[in-house]
XYZ file of C-alpha atoms in Angstrom:
379
model
C 92.207 44.074 87.498
C 89.515 46.608 88.050
C 86.534 44.706 87.560
C 87.306 41.723 90.031
C 88.222 45.019 92.343
C 84.945 45.949 91.874
C 83.067 42.951 91.816
C 84.548 42.085 95.423
C 83.540 45.363 96.959
C 87.337 46.853 97.346
C 86.502 49.591 94.507
C 85.835 53.429 94.772
C 81.951 53.215 96.007
C 79.533 55.084 94.096
C 77.517 57.492 95.668
C 74.154 56.814 96.770
C 70.767 58.571 97.235
C 71.205 59.087 100.675
C 74.459 60.950 100.498
C 72.694 63.291 97.596
C 69.490 63.862 100.448
C 72.380 64.620 103.208
C 74.696 67.010 101.110
C 70.935 68.680 100.742
C 70.636 69.203 104.251
C 74.015 70.931 104.363
C 72.509 73.822 101.868
C 72.365 76.896 102.835
C 68.430 77.083 102.776
C 66.550 80.342 102.975
C 63.388 79.721 105.947
C 61.434 82.101 104.658
C 61.200 81.602 100.573
C 62.933 77.939 101.419
C 65.273 78.422 98.117
C 68.752 77.001 98.544
C 71.984 78.303 97.516
C 72.228 74.377 95.425
C 69.399 75.936 92.773
C 71.153 79.141 93.501
C 74.915 79.598 93.762
C 74.764 83.540 93.831
C 72.018 83.839 96.483
C 73.324 85.802 99.482
C 72.488 85.795 103.081
C 71.813 88.842 105.557
C 71.032 89.029 109.178
C 69.442 91.571 111.809
C 71.618 92.114 114.681
C 67.559 92.360 116.190
C 66.469 89.341 116.417
C 69.842 87.224 114.306
C 67.569 85.254 111.995
C 68.763 84.517 108.253
C 67.343 85.195 105.166
C 67.842 85.538 101.621
C 68.808 89.219 100.526
C 65.332 88.874 97.897
C 63.574 88.274 101.092
C 64.688 90.858 102.678
C 64.272 93.261 99.481
C 60.708 91.851 99.122
C 59.297 92.557 102.556
C 61.733 95.539 103.963
C 61.646 97.507 100.796
C 58.287 99.363 101.772
C 59.634 99.944 105.425
C 59.443 98.590 108.747
C 58.207 94.932 109.426
C 57.769 92.463 111.711
C 60.324 89.464 111.221
C 59.008 86.732 108.992
C 60.008 84.011 111.317
C 57.303 81.771 113.028
C 57.647 82.768 116.751
C 59.292 86.289 116.210
C 57.632 89.590 116.523
C 60.051 92.127 116.545
C 59.984 94.630 114.110
C 63.108 94.980 111.462
C 64.264 97.619 109.342
C 66.205 96.664 106.226
C 68.732 99.200 106.461
C 70.094 97.056 109.477
C 70.177 93.880 107.891
C 73.975 92.926 106.666
C 76.207 90.289 105.361
C 77.257 87.178 108.265
C 80.737 87.063 109.306
C 80.667 83.883 111.127
C 78.707 80.752 110.461
C 77.642 80.042 113.612
C 74.901 83.324 114.749
C 75.648 82.423 118.487
C 79.315 83.463 117.403
C 77.703 86.634 115.451
C 75.977 87.644 118.315
C 78.394 87.562 120.842
C 80.811 89.271 119.310
C 78.052 92.272 118.697
C 77.718 92.253 122.259
C 80.894 92.557 123.326
C 81.337 95.327 120.619
C 78.790 97.295 122.056
C 79.642 96.843 125.255
C 83.863 97.294 125.224
C 82.279 101.068 123.205
C 81.297 101.996 126.391
C 83.457 100.192 128.943
C 86.418 101.638 127.698
C 88.333 101.864 130.326
C 91.909 101.190 130.739
C 94.592 100.040 133.134
C 96.042 103.040 133.602
C 92.615 104.771 134.654
C 92.512 102.821 138.014
C 95.141 103.260 141.229
C 95.100 99.120 141.904
C 95.016 96.320 140.038
C 92.234 94.505 142.030
C 90.232 97.874 141.287
C 90.789 97.667 137.472
C 89.854 93.400 137.572
C 86.960 94.576 139.349
C 85.847 96.665 136.510
C 86.671 93.590 133.763
C 84.823 91.314 136.017
C 81.475 93.964 136.128
C 82.121 93.992 132.465
C 81.634 90.658 131.935
C 78.537 89.734 133.883
C 77.411 92.733 131.473
C 78.198 90.645 128.593
C 76.866 87.335 130.357
C 73.982 89.073 131.370
C 72.719 89.929 128.102
C 73.871 86.851 126.066
C 72.294 84.408 128.719
C 69.092 86.205 129.022
C 69.369 87.203 132.537
C 67.836 90.523 133.849
C 68.284 91.826 130.143
C 65.827 94.506 131.239
C 67.188 95.535 134.041
C 70.750 95.420 132.927
C 69.750 97.406 129.459
C 68.477 100.408 131.718
C 71.512 99.935 133.982
C 73.787 99.954 130.391
C 71.736 103.236 129.032
C 71.985 105.269 132.295
C 75.713 104.685 132.483
C 76.048 105.344 128.715
C 74.097 108.516 129.191
C 75.725 109.593 132.543
C 79.255 109.434 131.285
C 78.392 110.315 127.532
C 81.101 112.778 127.455
C 83.741 110.708 128.654
C 83.080 108.044 126.528
C 83.150 109.914 123.511
C 86.851 111.210 124.670
C 87.672 107.502 125.282
C 86.561 106.475 122.338
C 88.172 109.301 120.295
C 91.408 108.952 122.430
C 91.003 104.753 121.141
C 90.611 106.136 117.527
C 93.736 108.209 117.404
C 95.452 105.678 118.629
C 94.301 103.202 116.147
C 95.066 105.279 113.532
C 98.791 106.344 114.891
C 99.750 102.745 114.896
C 97.814 101.922 111.508
C 100.149 104.996 110.379
C 103.463 103.650 111.712
C 102.446 100.208 110.246
C 102.458 101.533 106.967
C 105.355 103.671 107.497
C 107.602 100.954 108.532
C 105.903 98.617 105.650
C 107.144 101.869 102.936
C 110.719 101.772 104.641
C 111.292 98.715 104.620
C 110.280 98.264 101.043
C 112.949 101.051 100.539
C 115.033 99.190 102.469
C 114.908 96.245 100.058
C 115.002 98.529 96.973
C 118.315 100.112 98.171
C 119.717 97.295 98.837
C 119.148 95.297 95.348
C 120.253 98.664 93.787
C 123.394 98.348 95.795
C 123.771 94.602 95.040
C 123.170 95.459 91.107
C 125.706 98.448 91.870
C 128.286 95.743 93.157
C 127.713 93.649 90.437
C 128.014 95.646 87.617
C 131.369 97.538 89.610
C 132.543 94.329 89.657
C 131.856 92.810 85.849
C 133.691 96.504 85.170
C 136.648 95.623 87.145
C 137.214 92.485 86.076
C 136.894 93.181 82.245
C 139.003 95.762 82.819
C 141.628 93.348 84.306
C 141.030 91.329 81.259
C 142.107 94.173 79.068
C 145.052 95.379 80.918
C 146.236 91.591 80.968
C 145.580 91.373 77.534
C 147.229 93.922 75.964
C 149.997 94.155 78.993
C 152.121 91.021 80.587
C 151.151 92.515 84.636
C 151.809 90.780 87.534
C 149.249 88.751 89.322
C 148.731 90.808 91.905
C 147.316 93.795 89.720
C 144.271 91.747 89.595
C 143.592 90.829 93.757
C 144.180 94.358 94.317
C 141.293 96.055 91.918
C 138.955 93.063 93.379
C 140.210 94.195 97.229
C 139.057 97.643 95.748
C 135.531 96.683 94.722
C 135.096 94.881 97.984
C 135.418 97.582 99.999
C 133.336 99.965 98.098
C 130.829 97.505 98.465
C 131.074 96.832 102.112
C 131.001 100.777 102.810
C 127.804 101.100 100.794
C 125.921 98.294 102.520
C 126.948 99.374 106.043
C 126.100 103.323 105.300
C 122.440 101.435 104.304
C 122.511 99.720 107.141
C 123.050 103.081 109.740
C 120.596 104.520 107.810
C 117.968 101.472 108.551
C 118.549 101.485 112.025
C 118.358 104.797 112.663
C 114.841 105.003 111.060
C 113.774 102.178 113.262
C 114.957 104.283 115.954
C 112.726 107.365 115.470
C 109.816 104.807 114.370
C 110.072 103.757 117.628
C 110.678 106.812 119.967
C 107.033 108.127 117.455
C 104.971 105.303 118.325
C 105.840 105.304 122.584
C 103.489 108.137 122.987
C 100.330 107.573 124.819
C 98.693 110.166 126.678
C 96.481 108.578 129.766
C 92.660 108.439 129.549
C 90.572 109.375 132.165
C 86.952 107.945 132.828
C 84.071 107.261 135.701
C 81.713 103.954 135.845
C 79.181 102.925 137.710
C 79.560 101.106 141.185
C 83.421 100.975 140.086
C 85.563 101.660 142.743
C 89.590 102.526 142.668
C 89.724 105.265 139.962
C 92.253 107.598 139.930
C 91.348 111.226 140.429
C 91.162 113.324 137.321
C 93.214 116.195 137.801
C 92.591 119.570 135.475
C 95.838 121.186 134.338
C 95.220 124.852 135.693
C 94.853 127.939 133.395
C 97.214 129.540 131.914
C 97.134 133.455 133.169
C 98.691 136.357 132.056
C 101.875 136.904 132.555
C 102.839 139.866 135.103
C 105.796 141.599 135.281
C 104.765 143.009 138.947
C 104.127 139.266 140.314
C 100.791 139.749 141.057
C 101.108 143.362 143.149
C 98.526 145.843 142.581
C 98.778 149.312 142.047
C 94.985 150.303 141.709
C 94.079 152.856 144.697
C 91.936 151.354 147.134
C 91.098 154.956 148.761
C 90.160 156.618 145.768
C 89.127 155.977 142.188
C 90.979 158.088 139.570
C 88.645 160.217 137.030
C 89.667 160.542 133.548
C 88.406 164.294 133.725
C 87.766 166.879 136.882
C 86.244 170.344 135.798
C 88.134 172.980 137.017
C 88.773 176.118 135.537
C 92.436 176.804 136.148
C 93.319 173.353 134.332
C 91.498 174.513 131.375
C 93.982 176.155 129.488
C 96.452 173.271 129.802
C 93.457 170.769 127.888
C 93.643 173.241 125.101
C 96.855 175.043 124.812
C 98.651 173.573 121.645
C 102.685 174.408 123.535
C 101.649 172.318 126.444
C 99.334 169.355 124.497
C 101.714 168.945 121.508
C 104.765 167.691 123.931
C 102.635 165.103 124.521
C 101.794 166.243 128.163
C 98.508 164.644 129.868
C 96.430 165.994 132.387
C 95.782 162.377 133.674
C 99.757 161.927 134.958
C 98.449 165.260 137.149
C 95.372 163.902 138.160
C 97.492 160.641 139.666
C 100.203 162.498 141.339
C 97.665 165.072 142.991
C 95.077 162.399 144.355
C 98.456 160.299 145.236
C 99.235 163.276 147.264
C 96.073 163.830 148.818
C 95.307 160.557 150.128
C 98.942 159.578 151.140
C 98.479 159.244 154.345
C 95.240 157.920 155.052
C 97.049 154.556 155.336
C 99.271 155.569 158.612
C 97.465 155.069 161.798
C 100.225 155.697 163.944
C 98.405 155.399 167.544
C 98.782 151.212 166.173
C 102.668 152.294 165.320
C 103.093 153.756 168.813
C 101.739 150.410 170.446
C 103.560 148.265 168.091
C 106.702 150.006 168.838
C 106.407 149.967 172.716
C 105.486 146.387 172.830
C 108.518 145.962 171.418
C 110.460 148.486 173.549
C 109.085 146.760 176.808
C 110.063 143.271 175.344
C 114.217 144.760 174.922
C 113.708 145.912 178.519
C 112.496 142.603 180.140
C 115.303 140.970 177.674
C 118.093 143.024 178.763
C 116.909 142.718 182.637
C 117.083 138.661 182.137
C 120.256 139.468 180.721
C 121.701 141.678 183.866
C 120.390 139.179 186.465
C 122.289 136.286 184.059
C 125.548 138.371 184.161
C 125.130 138.826 188.149
C 124.431 135.418 188.972
C 127.411 134.639 187.147
C 129.608 137.000 189.005
C 128.380 135.798 192.204
C 129.493 132.122 191.307
C 132.834 133.140 190.259
C 133.033 134.930 193.856
C 132.100 132.069 195.391
C 134.690 130.058 193.880
């Protein structure tokens, strides 16, 4: 039967020479040394983000171990360095290059929607981002785009680093929350397993005790049902307590993951950003509310040459009691300059002006009262 099928052409087809050649074309071949993975299965291919030309690891070690060298691929004159070679992530090098370009731009254009006043401004910012990415990927005004990107990165280096640090903190917090949730889930599963094992063991012990009691003494069947109900109540209460603890831990983790401090930056030719308001610097507490008691008409010195005060400076009976001559200086100067802030002429002018206003008001009130009296007489 098998021979007949092969003779008629309906059996399994044998591999031909053309299939072998076709399969060799799909095997990775190094463009420099022409080695293939078919002959060397352990061969690794590396790419450099300068030109994204693929070559094997042995060629990289042989050409770039002594220092920077031009790319060995024909038509590419870029200078490459060994430390920049890395393993290829995607099979298509175009996708590899696009991912690298987008990652590089995302490190510079790292604003979020909360940094803008309106959604339209944020969408314009994303559109500018995509235009820059398209120019770099498509080769449209690459030099001008690179200069513009470098100028923006240099101008906003501090704000970009702050946003990157904030993003790293958020990523670390998210990873920590994920790890905590996994650990809590593992603890909950282990606790549930222990409770199940304990409930099964208790149920087995209760059944064993019930069987032992039945074998010794003839008791009504209701006692066995009562024992089973007690065991079920214990297991149910234990399971309810475990569920409550799990819900409490879940609510605490949700509260911790809800903290998101707002970011702040600015971009080139991007409108609609929110104004950055710096927090006011906290001042030292002043119990007098900013009222200054420093004298404005004189300067109080720490020492005055006066023979009458020499005894007070050196007499033990005065100094031992804690008396300070600065208090005397302050009181004497205050009494001497106490009246310099009072100007009698200005006070008299203010007083006369106020008295004149009172007289005018009094006369107006008298006239109004007279007019009302005459109206009453007429009526």
